[in-house]
Tab-separated table of C-alpha atoms and ligand atoms in Angstrom:
chain	number	residue	atom	x	y	z
A	1	MET	CA	41.575	-5.874	-48.799
A	2	ALA	CA	42.008	-7.865	-45.625
A	3	ASP	CA	43.201	-5.946	-42.638
A	4	ILE	CA	46.557	-7.415	-41.649
A	5	ARG	CA	46.818	-6.709	-37.962
A	6	ILE	CA	50.350	-6.954	-36.718
A	7	GLY	CA	49.674	-5.533	-33.296
A	8	LEU	CA	46.979	-3.863	-31.292
A	9	TRP	CA	47.129	-0.368	-32.668
A	10	LEU	CA	44.617	2.210	-31.648
A	11	ASP	CA	44.322	3.508	-35.190
A	12	GLN	CA	41.135	2.901	-37.039
A	13	PRO	CA	41.645	1.557	-40.539
A	14	ASP	CA	40.698	4.247	-43.039
A	15	SER	CA	39.517	2.827	-46.326
A	16	HIS	CA	39.432	6.205	-48.046
A	17	PHE	CA	43.137	6.615	-47.361
A	18	LEU	CA	43.791	3.138	-48.686
A	19	ASP	CA	41.802	3.883	-51.853
A	20	GLU	CA	43.812	6.994	-52.518
A	21	ILE	CA	47.098	5.132	-52.185
A	22	LEU	CA	45.929	2.214	-54.301
A	23	ALA	CA	44.823	4.656	-57.008
A	24	MET	CA	48.288	6.113	-57.533
A	25	PRO	CA	50.342	4.651	-60.401
A	26	GLY	CA	51.749	1.362	-59.118
A	27	GLY	CA	49.701	1.716	-55.937
A	28	GLU	CA	47.863	-1.574	-56.232
A	29	ALA	CA	51.241	-3.348	-55.869
A	30	ALA	CA	51.061	-2.656	-52.123
A	31	ALA	CA	48.847	-5.711	-51.861
A	32	ALA	CA	51.714	-7.884	-53.062
A	33	CYS	CA	54.092	-6.952	-50.228
A	34	ILE	CA	55.353	-10.092	-48.496
A	35	GLN	CA	56.825	-8.184	-45.538
A	36	CYS	CA	60.294	-9.556	-46.229
A	37	GLY	CA	62.053	-6.426	-44.950
A	38	THR	CA	64.444	-6.125	-47.881
A	39	CYS	CA	63.457	-2.469	-48.227
A	40	SER	CA	64.344	-1.715	-44.613
A	41	GLY	CA	67.657	-3.511	-44.958
A	42	ALA	CA	68.538	-1.446	-48.026
A	43	CYS	CA	67.537	1.913	-46.565
A	44	PRO	CA	70.418	4.248	-45.623
A	45	THR	CA	68.305	6.280	-43.218
A	46	VAL	CA	66.270	3.529	-41.546
A	47	ARG	CA	68.041	4.012	-38.225
A	48	PHE	CA	66.541	7.496	-38.009
A	49	MET	CA	63.001	6.452	-38.887
A	50	ASP	CA	60.339	5.780	-36.287
A	51	SER	CA	58.819	3.110	-38.530
A	52	SER	CA	60.881	1.205	-41.087
A	53	PRO	CA	59.860	1.179	-44.770
A	54	ARG	CA	58.555	-2.372	-44.302
A	55	GLU	CA	56.390	-1.249	-41.395
A	56	ILE	CA	55.106	1.673	-43.436
A	57	MET	CA	54.038	-0.745	-46.156
A	58	ALA	CA	52.200	-2.829	-43.544
A	59	PHE	CA	50.464	0.210	-42.068
A	60	VAL	CA	49.504	1.473	-45.505
A	61	ARG	CA	47.900	-1.844	-46.384
A	62	ALA	CA	46.055	-1.861	-43.115
A	63	GLY	CA	44.823	1.658	-43.830
A	64	TYR	CA	46.364	3.173	-40.682
A	65	ARG	CA	46.285	6.697	-41.928
A	66	ASP	CA	47.314	8.635	-38.833
A	67	ARG	CA	50.120	6.317	-37.930
A	68	VAL	CA	51.643	6.608	-41.390
A	69	LEU	CA	51.112	10.317	-41.897
A	70	ASN	CA	52.370	11.198	-38.419
A	71	SER	CA	55.539	9.145	-38.833
A	72	ASN	CA	58.859	10.834	-39.460
A	73	THR	CA	59.666	8.017	-41.892
A	74	ILE	CA	58.263	9.687	-44.971
A	75	TRP	CA	60.409	12.759	-44.253
A	76	MET	CA	63.521	10.724	-43.539
A	77	CYS	CA	63.315	9.196	-46.992
A	78	ALA	CA	66.126	10.595	-49.136
A	79	SER	CA	64.557	9.244	-52.367
A	80	CYS	CA	67.607	7.100	-53.115
A	81	TYR	CA	65.583	4.232	-54.654
A	82	SER	CA	67.664	1.524	-52.903
A	83	CYS	CA	64.529	-0.156	-51.625
A	84	TYR	CA	62.705	0.251	-54.928
A	85	VAL	CA	65.321	-1.586	-57.017
A	86	ARG	CA	65.696	-4.427	-54.513
A	87	CYS	CA	62.092	-5.209	-53.621
A	88	PRO	CA	61.403	-8.813	-54.740
A	89	LYS	CA	57.798	-7.848	-55.512
A	90	GLU	CA	58.877	-4.799	-57.538
A	91	ILE	CA	56.946	-2.434	-55.348
A	92	LYS	CA	57.854	1.195	-56.040
A	93	ILE	CA	58.413	2.069	-52.407
A	94	THR	CA	60.035	5.447	-53.135
A	95	ASP	CA	56.875	6.495	-54.972
A	96	PHE	CA	54.797	5.494	-51.957
A	97	MET	CA	56.996	7.741	-49.826
A	98	TYR	CA	56.444	10.626	-52.256
A	99	LYS	CA	52.724	10.044	-52.286
A	100	LEU	CA	52.590	9.940	-48.495
A	101	LYS	CA	54.568	13.181	-48.291
A	102	GLN	CA	52.068	14.790	-50.643
A	103	ILE	CA	49.108	13.695	-48.546
A	104	ALA	CA	50.791	14.709	-45.286
A	105	MET	CA	51.607	18.168	-46.672
A	106	ARG	CA	48.146	18.641	-48.071
A	107	GLU	CA	46.450	17.639	-44.853
A	108	GLY	CA	48.716	19.502	-42.507
A	109	TYR	CA	50.237	16.538	-40.663
A	110	LYS	CA	53.130	18.052	-38.799
A	111	ASN	CA	55.785	15.677	-37.601
A	112	PRO	CA	58.493	17.814	-35.941
A	113	ASP	CA	61.187	16.091	-38.013
A	114	ALA	CA	59.289	17.113	-41.118
A	115	LYS	CA	59.344	20.840	-40.565
A	116	ARG	CA	62.487	21.673	-42.484
A	117	ALA	CA	61.803	19.217	-45.293
A	118	ARG	CA	58.311	20.608	-45.759
A	119	ILE	CA	59.609	24.157	-45.954
A	120	LEU	CA	62.305	23.186	-48.426
A	121	SER	CA	59.770	21.482	-50.703
A	122	LYS	CA	57.492	24.478	-50.546
A	123	GLU	CA	60.239	27.043	-51.126
A	124	PHE	CA	61.558	24.978	-53.964
A	125	ALA	CA	58.193	24.846	-55.676
A	126	ASP	CA	57.699	28.607	-55.165
A	127	ASN	CA	61.146	29.261	-56.553
A	128	VAL	CA	60.426	27.330	-59.705
A	129	LYS	CA	57.049	28.961	-60.060
A	130	SER	CA	58.372	32.501	-59.797
A	131	LEU	CA	61.612	32.079	-61.710
A	132	GLY	CA	61.084	29.101	-63.976
A	133	ARG	CA	64.403	27.894	-62.710
A	134	ASN	CA	65.678	27.122	-59.318
A	135	ASN	CA	68.022	29.715	-57.966
A	136	GLU	CA	70.169	28.125	-55.324
A	137	MET	CA	71.087	31.362	-53.534
A	138	TRP	CA	67.492	32.459	-53.101
A	139	LEU	CA	66.455	28.995	-52.199
A	140	LEU	CA	69.014	28.794	-49.407
A	141	LEU	CA	68.305	32.314	-48.188
A	142	LYS	CA	64.564	31.882	-48.139
A	143	TYR	CA	64.967	28.477	-46.604
A	144	PHE	CA	67.083	29.808	-43.771
A	145	LEU	CA	64.826	32.791	-43.280
A	146	SER	CA	61.708	30.692	-43.094
A	147	THR	CA	63.144	28.011	-40.833
A	148	GLY	CA	64.954	30.571	-38.729
A	149	ILE	CA	67.559	27.959	-37.899
A	150	PHE	CA	70.649	29.771	-37.044
A	151	SER	CA	72.564	26.682	-37.556
A	152	ALA	CA	72.434	28.629	-40.796
A	153	LEU	CA	75.504	30.308	-39.414
A	154	LYS	CA	77.280	27.023	-39.840
A	155	TYR	CA	76.781	27.475	-43.544
A	156	THR	CA	78.300	30.932	-43.719
A	157	GLY	CA	81.741	29.555	-44.463
A	158	MET	CA	80.321	27.431	-47.239
A	159	GLY	CA	78.315	30.330	-48.628
A	160	LEU	CA	81.247	32.721	-48.584
A	161	SER	CA	83.499	30.253	-50.310
A	162	LEU	CA	80.882	29.730	-53.013
A	163	LEU	CA	80.373	33.473	-53.440
A	164	ARG	CA	84.090	34.070	-53.683
A	165	THR	CA	84.426	31.605	-56.517
A	166	GLY	CA	81.314	32.986	-58.201
A	167	ARG	CA	79.352	29.835	-57.648
A	168	LEU	CA	76.274	31.401	-56.107
A	169	GLU	CA	74.198	33.623	-58.295
A	170	ILE	CA	73.156	36.724	-56.397
A	171	PHE	CA	70.843	38.036	-59.063
A	172	PRO	CA	68.512	35.339	-60.188
A	173	LYS	CA	68.157	34.961	-63.907
A	174	LYS	CA	64.551	34.844	-64.812
A	175	SER	CA	64.003	32.085	-67.285
A	176	LYS	CA	61.819	33.201	-70.170
A	177	SER	CA	60.042	29.960	-69.557
A	178	VAL	CA	58.425	31.371	-66.464
A	179	SER	CA	55.091	32.299	-68.027
A	180	ASP	CA	54.887	28.844	-69.612
A	181	VAL	CA	55.618	27.150	-66.315
A	182	ARG	CA	52.994	29.210	-64.543
A	183	LYS	CA	50.399	28.296	-67.138
A	184	ILE	CA	51.296	24.606	-66.913
A	185	ILE	CA	51.066	24.646	-63.139
A	186	ALA	CA	47.732	26.476	-63.180
A	187	LYS	CA	46.280	24.011	-65.662
A	188	SER	CA	47.631	21.040	-63.758
A	189	ARG	CA	46.056	22.328	-60.514
A	190	GLU	CA	42.763	22.908	-62.254
A	191	GLU	CA	42.798	19.307	-63.358
A	192	ALA	CA	43.928	18.033	-59.951
A	193	ALA	CA	41.025	19.795	-58.288
A	194	MET	CA	38.664	17.834	-60.496
A	195	ARG	CA	40.176	14.458	-59.729
A	196	PRO	CA	37.884	12.302	-57.597
B	1	MET	CA	80.663	14.739	-84.321
B	2	THR	CA	77.434	13.660	-82.680
B	3	ARG	CA	74.829	16.225	-81.804
B	4	TYR	CA	72.794	16.023	-78.596
B	5	THR	CA	70.054	18.092	-77.058
B	6	TYR	CA	71.519	19.374	-73.837
B	7	TYR	CA	69.663	20.004	-70.602
B	8	PRO	CA	72.215	21.675	-68.279
B	9	GLY	CA	69.958	22.044	-65.230
B	10	CYS	CA	70.005	24.789	-62.607
B	11	SER	CA	73.228	23.856	-60.803
B	12	LEU	CA	75.499	24.152	-63.830
B	13	GLY	CA	75.188	27.943	-63.904
B	14	ALA	CA	75.795	28.257	-60.187
B	15	THR	CA	77.272	25.829	-57.661
B	16	ALA	CA	78.481	23.499	-60.386
B	17	LYS	CA	80.316	26.041	-62.556
B	18	PRO	CA	83.501	23.928	-62.544
B	19	TYR	CA	81.441	21.078	-64.007
B	20	ALA	CA	80.203	23.396	-66.781
B	21	ALA	CA	83.745	24.647	-67.442
B	22	SER	CA	85.199	21.153	-67.687
B	23	ILE	CA	82.376	20.002	-69.970
B	24	ALA	CA	82.997	22.998	-72.225
B	25	ALA	CA	86.700	22.127	-72.353
B	26	THR	CA	86.327	18.405	-73.090
B	27	ALA	CA	83.109	17.700	-75.001
B	28	LEU	CA	83.898	19.098	-78.455
B	29	PRO	CA	87.382	17.586	-78.751
B	30	LEU	CA	85.733	14.210	-78.038
B	31	GLY	CA	83.163	14.722	-80.765
B	32	ILE	CA	80.244	15.589	-78.499
B	33	GLU	CA	78.221	18.585	-79.600
B	34	LEU	CA	75.812	19.763	-76.932
B	35	ARG	CA	72.994	22.042	-78.010
B	36	GLU	CA	71.178	23.584	-75.088
B	37	ILE	CA	67.388	23.224	-75.031
B	38	GLU	CA	66.001	26.591	-75.832
B	39	ASP	CA	64.673	28.342	-72.775
B	40	TRP	CA	64.533	25.265	-70.590
B	41	ASN	CA	63.035	25.292	-67.107
B	42	CYS	CA	63.883	23.577	-63.819
B	43	CYS	CA	63.231	19.812	-63.847
B	44	GLY	CA	61.467	20.039	-60.504
B	45	ALA	CA	63.932	17.747	-58.712
B	46	THR	CA	62.909	15.524	-55.839
B	47	ALA	CA	61.518	18.401	-53.801
B	48	TYR	CA	58.787	19.059	-56.319
B	49	MET	CA	57.818	15.392	-56.395
B	50	SER	CA	56.828	15.703	-52.738
B	51	TYR	CA	54.364	18.327	-53.853
B	52	ASP	CA	52.333	16.668	-56.586
B	53	HIS	CA	53.492	14.102	-59.105
B	54	VAL	CA	51.367	15.171	-62.069
B	55	GLU	CA	52.436	18.765	-61.605
B	56	ALA	CA	56.054	17.698	-61.204
B	57	PHE	CA	56.007	15.557	-64.356
B	58	SER	CA	54.243	18.343	-66.267
B	59	ILE	CA	56.953	20.856	-65.445
B	60	ALA	CA	59.695	18.385	-66.354
B	61	SER	CA	57.908	17.485	-69.581
B	62	ARG	CA	57.888	21.040	-70.873
B	63	ASN	CA	61.586	20.469	-71.544
B	64	LEU	CA	60.909	17.147	-73.252
B	65	ALA	CA	58.257	18.717	-75.480
B	66	ILE	CA	60.601	21.505	-76.581
B	67	ALA	CA	63.444	19.051	-77.171
B	68	GLU	CA	61.169	16.926	-79.328
B	69	LYS	CA	59.913	19.914	-81.281
B	70	THR	CA	63.372	21.242	-82.051
B	71	ALA	CA	65.032	17.899	-82.837
B	72	GLU	CA	65.613	17.461	-86.551
B	73	ASP	CA	64.201	13.962	-86.793
B	74	GLY	CA	61.346	14.300	-84.311
B	75	GLY	CA	63.056	12.101	-81.736
B	76	ALA	CA	65.622	13.566	-79.449
B	77	GLN	CA	68.327	12.365	-77.146
B	78	VAL	CA	68.290	14.671	-74.173
B	79	VAL	CA	71.536	14.645	-72.244
B	80	ALA	CA	71.680	15.794	-68.620
B	81	PRO	CA	74.936	16.223	-66.668
B	82	CYS	CA	73.137	16.221	-63.299
B	83	SER	CA	72.012	12.861	-61.936
B	84	ALA	CA	68.944	14.335	-60.245
B	85	CYS	CA	67.803	16.016	-63.483
B	86	PHE	CA	68.575	12.807	-65.348
B	87	ALA	CA	66.460	10.731	-62.957
B	88	VAL	CA	63.529	13.160	-62.975
B	89	LEU	CA	63.439	13.517	-66.779
B	90	ASN	CA	64.017	9.807	-67.324
B	91	ASN	CA	61.287	8.914	-64.819
B	92	ALA	CA	58.931	11.307	-66.589
B	93	VAL	CA	59.583	9.542	-69.909
B	94	HIS	CA	59.149	6.049	-68.486
B	95	TYR	CA	56.198	6.704	-66.191
B	96	MET	CA	54.317	8.411	-69.006
B	97	ALA	CA	55.070	5.545	-71.381
B	98	GLU	CA	53.677	3.081	-68.833
B	99	ASP	CA	50.652	5.084	-67.782
B	100	PRO	CA	48.431	6.529	-70.529
B	101	LYS	CA	46.349	8.400	-67.955
B	102	LEU	CA	49.406	10.230	-66.679
B	103	PHE	CA	50.495	10.874	-70.260
B	104	ASP	CA	47.154	12.534	-71.005
B	105	ARG	CA	47.120	14.571	-67.819
B	106	VAL	CA	50.606	15.893	-68.480
B	107	ASN	CA	49.758	16.764	-72.049
B	108	ASP	CA	46.612	18.453	-70.901
B	109	ALA	CA	48.719	20.676	-68.617
B	110	LEU	CA	51.283	21.284	-71.379
B	111	SER	CA	48.542	22.399	-73.754
B	112	ALA	CA	48.128	25.500	-71.578
B	113	ALA	CA	51.525	26.577	-72.932
B	114	GLY	CA	50.775	25.403	-76.461
B	115	LEU	CA	53.037	22.377	-76.150
B	116	ARG	CA	52.664	18.660	-76.615
B	117	TYR	CA	54.949	15.752	-75.788
B	118	GLU	CA	54.631	12.807	-78.180
B	119	GLY	CA	56.732	10.300	-76.277
B	120	ASN	CA	59.800	10.192	-78.520
B	121	VAL	CA	62.538	11.385	-76.195
B	122	LYS	CA	65.341	9.299	-74.806
B	123	VAL	CA	67.053	10.729	-71.756
B	124	ARG	CA	70.712	9.990	-71.111
B	125	HIS	CA	73.254	10.989	-68.528
B	126	LEU	CA	76.335	12.839	-69.756
B	127	LEU	CA	78.588	10.162	-68.232
B	128	ASP	CA	76.794	7.549	-70.337
B	129	VAL	CA	77.544	9.613	-73.470
B	130	TYR	CA	81.233	10.060	-72.583
B	131	ILE	CA	81.621	6.357	-71.845
B	132	ASN	CA	79.548	4.782	-74.609
B	133	ASP	CA	79.543	7.185	-77.540
B	134	VAL	CA	83.155	8.292	-77.772
B	135	PRO	CA	85.240	5.832	-79.797
B	136	GLU	CA	88.084	4.438	-77.719
B	137	GLU	CA	90.709	5.357	-80.344
B	138	LEU	CA	89.521	8.972	-80.357
B	139	LEU	CA	89.710	9.178	-76.567
B	140	LYS	CA	93.138	7.528	-76.500
B	141	SER	CA	94.432	9.888	-79.165
B	142	LYS	CA	93.532	12.841	-76.943
B	143	ILE	CA	95.209	11.552	-73.789
B	144	THR	CA	98.532	13.287	-73.298
B	145	LYS	CA	99.115	13.007	-69.553
B	146	ASN	CA	99.990	10.074	-67.392
B	147	LEU	CA	97.601	9.456	-64.487
B	148	GLU	CA	99.027	6.148	-63.323
B	149	MET	CA	100.116	7.504	-59.938
B	150	VAL	CA	96.634	8.802	-59.216
B	151	ARG	CA	94.214	6.664	-57.201
B	152	LEU	CA	90.552	7.435	-57.801
B	153	ALA	CA	87.307	6.305	-56.168
B	154	PRO	CA	84.450	6.225	-58.724
B	155	TYR	CA	81.325	7.509	-57.021
B	156	TYR	CA	78.220	6.888	-59.114
B	157	GLY	CA	75.721	8.111	-56.537
B	158	CYS	CA	72.215	6.753	-56.492
B	159	GLN	CA	70.239	8.450	-59.240
B	160	ILE	CA	72.342	7.607	-62.286
B	161	VAL	CA	71.665	3.878	-61.872
B	162	ARG	CA	68.315	3.998	-60.111
B	163	PRO	CA	65.467	3.375	-60.676
B	164	LYS	CA	66.728	0.528	-62.842
B	165	ASN	CA	67.892	1.815	-66.218
B	166	GLU	CA	69.996	0.835	-69.180
B	167	PHE	CA	73.187	2.563	-68.114
B	168	ASP	CA	74.548	0.033	-65.656
B	169	HIS	CA	73.705	-2.302	-62.775
B	170	TYR	CA	71.588	-0.605	-60.079
B	171	ASP	CA	73.750	-1.676	-57.204
B	172	MET	CA	77.237	-2.647	-58.322
B	173	PRO	CA	77.888	-0.822	-61.581
B	174	THR	CA	81.371	-1.029	-63.117
B	175	LYS	CA	81.396	1.142	-66.246
B	176	PHE	CA	82.659	4.261	-64.491
B	177	ASP	CA	85.454	2.194	-62.883
B	178	ASP	CA	86.516	0.898	-66.298
B	179	TYR	CA	86.356	4.374	-67.789
B	180	LEU	CA	88.698	5.885	-65.197
B	181	GLU	CA	91.084	3.009	-65.846
B	182	LEU	CA	90.898	3.723	-69.550
B	183	LEU	CA	91.906	7.308	-68.748
B	184	GLY	CA	95.024	5.841	-67.175
B	185	ALA	CA	94.267	6.233	-63.477
B	186	GLN	CA	94.331	3.604	-60.741
B	187	VAL	CA	90.841	2.769	-59.539
B	188	VAL	CA	90.279	1.791	-55.919
B	189	TYR	CA	87.603	-0.699	-54.927
B	190	TYR	CA	84.769	1.505	-53.703
B	191	PRO	CA	81.950	-0.601	-52.270
B	192	VAL	CA	79.808	2.424	-51.338
B	193	LYS	CA	79.802	3.655	-54.940
B	194	THR	CA	76.020	3.845	-55.203
B	195	LYS	CA	75.194	4.834	-51.634
B	196	CYS	CA	73.214	8.029	-51.148
B	197	CYS	CA	75.126	11.347	-50.748
B	198	ALA	CA	72.375	12.593	-48.405
B	199	GLY	CA	70.853	14.815	-51.098
B	200	THR	CA	68.978	17.747	-49.618
B	201	PHE	CA	69.543	16.413	-46.088
B	202	ILE	CA	72.515	18.772	-45.784
B	203	THR	CA	69.921	21.484	-45.317
B	204	THR	CA	67.030	19.600	-43.729
B	205	GLN	CA	68.872	17.032	-41.563
B	206	PRO	CA	72.510	18.155	-41.260
B	207	GLU	CA	73.431	15.631	-38.537
B	208	ILE	CA	72.222	12.694	-40.604
B	209	ALA	CA	73.932	14.135	-43.666
B	210	ALA	CA	77.214	14.323	-41.755
B	211	ARG	CA	76.940	10.636	-40.960
B	212	MET	CA	76.059	9.581	-44.514
B	213	ILE	CA	78.687	11.744	-46.197
B	214	GLY	CA	81.276	10.579	-43.677
B	215	LEU	CA	80.665	6.956	-44.668
B	216	LEU	CA	81.455	7.809	-48.283
B	217	LEU	CA	84.578	9.799	-47.407
B	218	LYS	CA	85.802	7.202	-44.957
B	219	SER	CA	85.569	4.393	-47.482
B	220	ALA	CA	87.632	6.431	-49.970
B	221	LYS	CA	90.154	7.459	-47.323
B	222	ASP	CA	90.584	3.898	-46.018
B	223	ARG	CA	91.417	2.718	-49.520
B	224	GLY	CA	93.974	5.442	-50.096
B	225	ALA	CA	92.078	7.320	-52.789
B	226	ASP	CA	93.567	10.651	-53.882
B	227	ALA	CA	90.120	11.858	-54.902
B	228	VAL	CA	86.499	10.822	-55.208
B	229	VAL	CA	85.164	11.300	-58.734
B	230	THR	CA	81.493	12.198	-59.215
B	231	CYS	CA	79.037	12.741	-62.037
B	232	CYS	CA	76.508	14.872	-60.167
B	233	PRO	CA	76.529	18.465	-58.881
B	234	LEU	CA	74.675	17.581	-55.701
B	235	CYS	CA	77.059	14.738	-54.841
B	236	GLN	CA	80.042	16.990	-55.536
B	237	PHE	CA	78.619	19.797	-53.426
B	238	ASN	CA	77.776	17.585	-50.465
B	239	LEU	CA	81.009	15.621	-50.377
B	240	ASP	CA	83.185	18.702	-50.932
B	241	ASN	CA	81.462	21.052	-48.500
B	242	PHE	CA	80.590	18.766	-45.623
B	243	GLN	CA	83.977	17.244	-44.789
B	244	LYS	CA	84.364	19.160	-41.521
B	245	GLU	CA	80.919	18.154	-40.242
B	246	ALA	CA	81.438	14.572	-41.413
B	247	GLY	CA	84.807	14.520	-39.664
B	248	GLU	CA	83.267	15.739	-36.423
B	249	TYR	CA	80.629	13.022	-36.598
B	250	TRP	CA	83.138	10.232	-37.244
B	251	ASN	CA	85.871	11.679	-35.093
B	252	GLN	CA	88.506	11.890	-37.749
B	253	GLU	CA	89.816	14.272	-40.320
B	254	PHE	CA	88.776	14.265	-43.955
B	255	ASN	CA	90.634	16.111	-46.640
B	256	ILE	CA	89.706	14.430	-49.914
B	257	PRO	CA	89.287	16.360	-53.160
B	258	ILE	CA	85.992	15.702	-54.960
B	259	LEU	CA	86.322	15.988	-58.729
B	260	TYR	CA	83.875	15.836	-61.616
B	261	PHE	CA	84.617	13.069	-64.114
B	262	THR	CA	84.940	15.709	-66.825
B	263	GLN	CA	87.753	17.308	-64.825
B	264	VAL	CA	89.611	13.988	-64.777
B	265	VAL	CA	89.058	13.640	-68.522
B	266	GLY	CA	90.417	17.178	-68.945
B	267	LEU	CA	93.475	16.440	-66.830
B	268	ALA	CA	94.224	13.337	-68.885
B	269	MET	CA	93.890	15.451	-72.029
B	270	GLY	CA	96.452	17.879	-70.654
B	271	ILE	CA	94.039	20.779	-70.181
B	272	PRO	CA	95.369	23.197	-67.523
B	273	PRO	CA	93.671	22.630	-64.118
B	274	GLY	CA	92.738	26.328	-64.048
B	275	ASP	CA	90.609	25.932	-67.185
B	276	LEU	CA	88.870	23.018	-65.502
B	277	GLU	CA	88.291	25.223	-62.434
B	278	ILE	CA	89.693	22.573	-60.144
B	279	ASP	CA	90.927	25.236	-57.723
B	280	ASP	CA	87.329	26.403	-57.224
B	281	HIS	CA	86.473	23.341	-55.160
B	282	ARG	CA	86.547	23.644	-51.404
B	283	VAL	CA	89.118	20.892	-50.803
B	284	SER	CA	92.385	21.490	-52.636
B	285	ALA	CA	93.505	18.949	-55.214
B	286	ASP	CA	97.123	20.178	-55.327
B	287	ALA	CA	98.564	16.927	-53.968
B	288	LEU	CA	96.763	14.973	-56.683
B	289	LEU	CA	97.815	17.385	-59.427
B	290	ALA	CA	101.456	16.933	-58.376
B	291	LYS	CA	101.164	13.220	-59.175
B	292	ILE	CA	100.247	13.825	-62.810
B	293	VAL	CA	103.176	13.772	-65.201
C	1	SF4	S1	61.036	-5.231	-49.968
C	1	SF4	FE1	59.044	-5.135	-51.005
C	1	SF4	S2	57.995	-7.070	-50.452
C	1	SF4	FE2	59.741	-6.812	-49.023
C	1	SF4	S3	58.817	-5.749	-47.243
C	1	SF4	FE3	59.646	-4.158	-48.580
C	1	SF4	S4	57.891	-3.557	-49.884
C	1	SF4	FE4	57.371	-5.518	-48.957
C	2	SF4	S1	64.132	5.582	-51.206
C	2	SF4	FE1	63.700	6.290	-49.109
C	2	SF4	S2	62.822	4.504	-48.041
C	2	SF4	FE2	63.809	3.741	-49.916
C	2	SF4	S3	65.862	3.133	-49.267
C	2	SF4	FE3	66.027	5.253	-50.009
C	2	SF4	S4	65.753	6.549	-48.185
C	2	SF4	FE4	65.023	4.466	-47.647
């Protein structure tokens, strides 16, 4: 694909990165982006992003791996699908954001804004793996323990009120499904490792 | 009586207990029989999607495979009360239908647990079932209370209408508005009805969450709503529990009850607020309850 330079970036286009993105379901649609900016206009968190969704699409097409994976944008995406449903070229932008998060996590790209989101994703996955279901109490506890943010204290009032009304489970119920889920995950990882 | 395969999701046993209680109180009288999927597992939610999409869809699909297997006619309608679960399960169904490679990969993973998904499940949100499957005469015959003094803001949230689906328009849906009117309440114009509730940002980006949640509360407050009505545990949790932070961000005070739609249905049916666990929410709904006669 032609490199669409929209500035003099230092990044070197990375065709392997581009291939990986294009290979995801719906990935080839990136080529159809007309840079209209509708996605950025629809995005509720764009003001907190260092590159807008439109810019991310441009960088992806140009193969600017580091610029995309170092951005906070992918972590500021709340997966609300506003961009996705409005894009005139029907590009599944939210899925691109997911895919980019996956690559950034896998390859250890560490945007400071991403720290908490990365931990939450990881804890969540661990939680599901070990319990079959997601236990909100453990998730929050582990999340606060692993981030060490004592803004956690801010949540004490919320936590106490939930405990009082019996809305946080203290003893996680282990879903019987857990052995199934573990097997499915193991098999899925086996297969993923064999993907080109 | 219509029978549905029910996928409650993780929140209904915990933070969303009032949702579960109000569903239990209202579904059967309206002819909705919900049969829980045997031994279901977590749908994976958006957090898992950031991990790996095949793995995420495989976990979600275990539920679809069991639903299909246990449905009497081989095809099942799976009903989810949580918008995030609904979106994840519905995406799994649609993405697999569009992408045979993904379909095979997921089934390959499922085979490790001796399961297979054939592609015959339809996923629906509980709100969709309440609105579209309950005959109007039946609903009307159950309404015993007058809600005409109550002003409600219908908050759809993002995931029930997005990605595009059959339920309603992705940006300016109206079915929930009409439904609350049918229940006898006044419905305020709520232009932010499908704006994001900040999702998991309340834990990962609390300052941004305060801003986003504040926008939703402010719009309801400015239009004189007595409550915001939701159809999702995460939306309810965020809007109910973040009013102080949102108020600090926007420099004003918020004190708006956030109800589940099933609680409003229950109130209209004359079910005692205690049975609907309305007093378990963080923000008190006493002022609203006083307006019901
Ligand atoms: S809305 Fe679609 S076509 Fe327009 S800039 Fe965004 S991705 Fe490109
Ligand atoms: S899905 Fe992400 S990028 Fe798209 S509008 Fe929502 S927050 Fe912005």
